[in-house]
Amino acid sequence: VAVDFNKKSFVWGRRAAVDLERVKRIAMPADVIPIEQHLSRNLEELIERRAKFLAEYQNARYAARYRALVEKVQQKERNCTNSTKLTEAVARYYAKLLAYKDEYEVARLHADAGFRAKVEGMFEGDYRVVYHLAPPLFARKDPTSGEPRKMRFGPWMLPVFRVLSAMRFLRGTALDPFGHTEERRTERALVREYEATVDRLLARLTAQNHALAVQIASIPDEIRGFGYIKARSIAPARKKRDELLERFESGLGAERAAA
């Protein structure tokens, strides 16, 4: 149908095969990136940005919980090594576990004025926004895969998102209507397990086993995706954590590092 467009696509494909970097520079000229979109330039900024995000995600007390553990790790690491890698790992992956994407977070992100402004900037004229969601209390399961099917919702969901976003103070409490599902219980369990794991690492941390401690603290990076996709990665991550912790506490981590 689009003959000229397709011909140009093939031409640029051939050019990319010869000099991909040059094609990227032409196709994506340098833009001025807002400061909030830059990667963190140092440890302090990494911690500050995540603490700010967690305060928006839940509240200031939630962010303080995050800071308390990170600062505890930072102090212990200073006493043992000249590295900040363990603090960096905990700062990244503890925040990741704390900020699990549940119904309240999906609602907050969709109700955010910045998100709506981006959508408006991408489309012109008369358009209609629809949402494809799999609400845990309503979604039907696919008869073949057994996984929840996504359902289509119209623009009327935006006011619902606003209400849900405002109700995020219920997250994790006895009154949380979504908090009793297996998925949400697992999310909260992962946070508690990580806190306990970090305490175990700090109790035996030395310069010799420091590298293994960083590896263990980084295991949440292997838990990816959402919903049933994420659930599949949790068991292997837990198994790996337990195996490495056994090495760490038996002293094998230090011996192998020395070797």
Coordinates of C-alpha atoms in Angstrom, one line a residue:
V1 CA 0.0 0.0 0.0
A2 CA 2.7 2.6 1.1
V3 CA 5.1 1.8 -1.7
D4 CA 7.4 4.8 -1.3
F5 CA 7.5 4.5 2.4
N6 CA 8.4 0.8 2.2
K7 CA 11.2 1.5 -0.3
K8 CA 12.6 4.2 2.1
S9 CA 12.4 1.7 5.0
F10 CA 14.5 -0.8 3.0
V11 CA 17.1 1.8 2.1
W12 CA 17.5 2.9 5.7
G13 CA 17.6 -0.7 6.8
R14 CA 20.6 -1.3 4.4
R15 CA 22.3 1.8 5.7
A16 CA 21.8 0.7 9.3
A17 CA 23.4 -2.6 8.4
V18 CA 26.5 -0.7 7.3
D19 CA 26.6 2.1 9.9
L20 CA 24.0 1.7 12.6
E21 CA 25.3 4.5 14.9
R22 CA 25.2 7.1 12.1
V23 CA 21.6 6.1 11.2
K24 CA 20.7 6.5 14.9
R25 CA 22.2 9.9 15.1
I26 CA 20.2 11.0 12.0
A27 CA 17.0 9.4 13.1
M28 CA 17.2 10.5 16.7
P29 CA 18.9 13.9 17.0
A30 CA 20.0 14.9 20.5
D31 CA 17.3 16.5 22.6
V32 CA 17.5 18.5 25.8
I33 CA 16.5 15.9 28.4
P34 CA 14.6 17.3 31.5
I35 CA 16.6 16.9 34.7
E36 CA 14.1 14.5 36.2
Q37 CA 14.7 12.1 33.3
H38 CA 18.4 11.9 33.6
L39 CA 20.0 8.8 35.2
S40 CA 21.1 9.4 38.8
R41 CA 24.6 11.0 38.8
N42 CA 25.6 9.8 42.3
L43 CA 24.5 7.7 45.2
E44 CA 22.8 10.6 47.0
E45 CA 20.7 11.5 44.0
L46 CA 19.8 7.8 43.5
I47 CA 18.5 7.6 47.0
E48 CA 16.7 10.9 47.0
R49 CA 14.8 10.2 43.7
R50 CA 13.6 6.9 45.0
A51 CA 12.6 8.3 48.4
K52 CA 10.6 11.1 46.6
F53 CA 8.9 8.5 44.4
L54 CA 7.9 6.3 47.3
A55 CA 6.4 9.3 49.1
E56 CA 4.2 9.9 46.1
Y57 CA 3.6 6.2 45.7
Q58 CA 2.4 5.9 49.3
N59 CA 3.4 8.5 51.9
A60 CA 6.2 10.1 53.7
R61 CA 6.4 7.3 56.3
Y62 CA 6.8 4.8 53.6
A63 CA 9.7 6.8 52.2
A64 CA 11.2 7.1 55.7
R65 CA 11.1 3.3 56.0
Y66 CA 13.1 3.1 52.8
R67 CA 15.7 5.6 53.9
A68 CA 16.2 3.9 57.3
L69 CA 17.3 0.6 55.8
V70 CA 19.5 2.3 53.1
E71 CA 21.2 4.5 55.7
K72 CA 21.8 1.5 57.9
V73 CA 23.5 -0.3 55.0
Q74 CA 25.5 2.8 54.1
Q75 CA 26.9 3.1 57.6
K76 CA 27.9 -0.6 57.9
E77 CA 29.5 -0.6 54.4
R78 CA 31.6 2.5 55.3
N79 CA 32.9 0.6 58.3
C80 CA 33.9 -2.4 56.2
T81 CA 35.0 -1.2 52.8
N82 CA 35.7 1.8 50.6
S83 CA 32.9 0.7 48.2
T84 CA 29.3 1.9 47.9
K85 CA 28.1 -1.0 45.8
L86 CA 26.1 -2.6 48.5
T87 CA 24.3 0.6 49.4
E88 CA 23.6 1.2 45.7
A89 CA 22.2 -2.3 45.3
V90 CA 19.9 -1.9 48.3
A91 CA 18.9 1.6 47.3
R92 CA 17.8 0.3 43.9
Y93 CA 16.2 -3.0 44.7
Y94 CA 14.6 -2.3 48.0
A95 CA 12.8 0.6 46.3
K96 CA 11.8 -1.7 43.5
L97 CA 10.2 -4.2 45.9
L98 CA 8.5 -1.4 47.9
A99 CA 6.9 0.1 44.8
Y100 CA 5.1 -2.9 43.4
K101 CA 2.6 -2.0 40.7
D102 CA -0.8 -2.8 42.2
E103 CA -4.2 -1.4 41.5
Y104 CA -3.6 1.8 43.4
E105 CA -0.4 2.5 41.5
V106 CA -1.9 1.8 38.1
A107 CA -4.7 4.2 39.0
R108 CA -2.3 6.9 40.2
L109 CA -0.2 6.7 37.1
H110 CA -3.2 6.9 34.7
A111 CA -4.8 9.7 36.7
D112 CA -1.6 11.7 36.7
A113 CA -1.9 15.0 34.9
G114 CA 1.5 14.6 33.3
F115 CA 0.4 11.3 31.7
R116 CA -2.8 12.8 30.3
A117 CA -0.8 15.7 28.9
K118 CA 1.5 13.2 27.1
V119 CA -1.5 11.4 25.6
E120 CA -3.0 14.7 24.4
G121 CA 0.4 15.6 22.8
M122 CA 0.4 12.4 20.8
F123 CA -3.1 12.7 19.2
E124 CA -5.1 15.3 17.4
G125 CA -8.8 15.7 16.7
D126 CA -11.5 13.5 18.0
Y127 CA -10.0 10.4 19.7
R128 CA -11.2 8.1 22.5
V129 CA -9.0 6.6 25.2
V130 CA -9.7 3.0 26.2
Y131 CA -7.9 0.9 28.9
H132 CA -7.2 -2.8 28.7
L133 CA -7.1 -4.2 32.3
A134 CA -7.4 -7.5 34.1
P135 CA -9.0 -6.5 37.5
P136 CA -8.2 -9.3 40.0
L137 CA -11.7 -9.3 41.4
F138 CA -13.5 -9.4 38.0
A139 CA -11.3 -10.7 35.2
R140 CA -12.2 -14.1 33.8
K141 CA -9.5 -16.7 33.2
D142 CA -8.6 -17.9 29.7
P143 CA -9.9 -21.4 29.4
T144 CA -6.7 -22.6 27.6
S145 CA -3.9 -20.8 29.5
G146 CA -5.7 -20.3 32.8
E147 CA -4.4 -16.8 33.0
P148 CA -6.6 -13.7 33.6
R149 CA -8.0 -12.1 30.4
K150 CA -7.8 -8.4 29.9
M151 CA -11.0 -6.5 29.6
R152 CA -11.7 -3.3 27.7
F153 CA -12.8 -0.2 29.6
G154 CA -13.8 3.2 28.2
P155 CA -12.9 6.8 29.2
W156 CA -15.3 6.5 32.2
M157 CA -12.4 4.7 34.0
L158 CA -10.5 8.0 34.5
P159 CA -12.8 9.1 37.4
V160 CA -12.4 5.6 38.9
F161 CA -8.7 5.9 38.6
R162 CA -8.8 9.2 40.5
V163 CA -10.8 7.7 43.3
L164 CA -8.6 4.6 43.5
S165 CA -5.5 6.8 43.6
A166 CA -6.8 8.7 46.5
M167 CA -7.5 5.5 48.4
R168 CA -3.9 4.2 48.3
F169 CA -3.6 4.9 52.0
L170 CA -5.5 1.6 52.3
R171 CA -2.6 -0.3 50.7
G172 CA -1.5 -3.1 52.9
T173 CA -4.0 -2.5 55.6
A174 CA -6.8 -4.9 56.7
L175 CA -9.3 -2.7 54.8
D176 CA -7.4 -3.0 51.5
P177 CA -9.9 -4.8 49.2
F178 CA -7.1 -5.9 46.9
G179 CA -4.6 -6.8 49.6
H180 CA -5.9 -10.3 50.3
T181 CA -5.1 -11.8 46.9
E182 CA -2.2 -14.2 46.7
E183 CA -0.4 -11.8 44.4
R184 CA -0.5 -8.9 46.8
R185 CA 0.4 -11.1 49.8
T186 CA 3.4 -12.3 47.9
E187 CA 4.5 -8.7 47.0
R188 CA 4.4 -7.7 50.7
A189 CA 6.2 -10.9 51.7
L190 CA 9.0 -10.1 49.2
V191 CA 9.6 -6.8 51.0
R192 CA 9.8 -8.4 54.4
E193 CA 12.1 -11.1 53.1
Y194 CA 14.4 -8.5 51.6
E195 CA 14.6 -6.6 54.8
A196 CA 15.4 -9.8 56.7
T197 CA 18.0 -10.7 54.1
V198 CA 19.8 -7.3 54.3
D199 CA 19.9 -7.7 58.1
R200 CA 21.6 -11.1 57.7
L201 CA 24.1 -9.6 55.3
L202 CA 25.0 -6.7 57.6
A203 CA 25.4 -9.1 60.6
R204 CA 28.3 -10.8 58.8
L205 CA 29.6 -8.3 56.3
T206 CA 33.3 -8.1 55.8
A207 CA 35.6 -6.8 53.0
Q208 CA 36.1 -10.4 51.9
N209 CA 32.4 -11.3 51.4
H210 CA 31.3 -7.9 50.3
A211 CA 31.1 -8.9 46.6
L212 CA 28.8 -11.8 47.4
A213 CA 26.6 -9.5 49.6
V214 CA 26.2 -7.2 46.6
Q215 CA 25.1 -10.1 44.4
I216 CA 22.6 -11.3 47.0
A217 CA 21.2 -7.8 47.5
S218 CA 20.8 -7.5 43.7
I219 CA 18.6 -10.6 43.2
P220 CA 15.3 -8.6 43.0
D221 CA 16.6 -7.5 39.6
E222 CA 15.7 -11.0 38.4
I223 CA 12.1 -10.6 39.4
R224 CA 10.5 -8.9 36.4
G225 CA 7.2 -8.3 34.7
F226 CA 3.7 -8.1 36.3
G227 CA 1.0 -10.4 37.4
Y228 CA 1.4 -14.1 36.4
I229 CA 4.6 -13.3 34.4
K230 CA 6.2 -11.8 37.5
A231 CA 5.0 -14.8 39.6
R232 CA 7.0 -17.2 37.5
S233 CA 10.3 -15.5 38.3
I234 CA 9.8 -15.3 42.1
A235 CA 10.5 -19.0 42.9
P236 CA 13.9 -19.1 41.0
A237 CA 14.9 -15.8 42.6
R238 CA 14.1 -17.1 46.1
K239 CA 16.0 -20.3 45.5
K240 CA 19.1 -18.4 44.3
R241 CA 18.9 -16.1 47.3
D242 CA 18.8 -19.0 49.7
E243 CA 21.7 -20.8 48.0
L244 CA 23.9 -17.7 48.0
L245 CA 22.9 -16.8 51.6
E246 CA 24.0 -20.3 52.7
R247 CA 27.4 -19.7 51.0
F248 CA 27.6 -16.2 52.6
E249 CA 26.9 -17.4 56.1
S250 CA 29.1 -20.4 55.9
G251 CA 32.1 -18.4 54.8
L252 CA 32.3 -19.9 51.3
G253 CA 31.8 -16.5 49.7
A254 CA 34.9 -15.1 51.3
E255 CA 37.0 -18.1 50.5
R256 CA 36.0 -18.1 46.8
A257 CA 36.6 -14.3 46.6
A258 CA 40.1 -14.8 48.1
A259 CA 40.8 -17.6 45.7

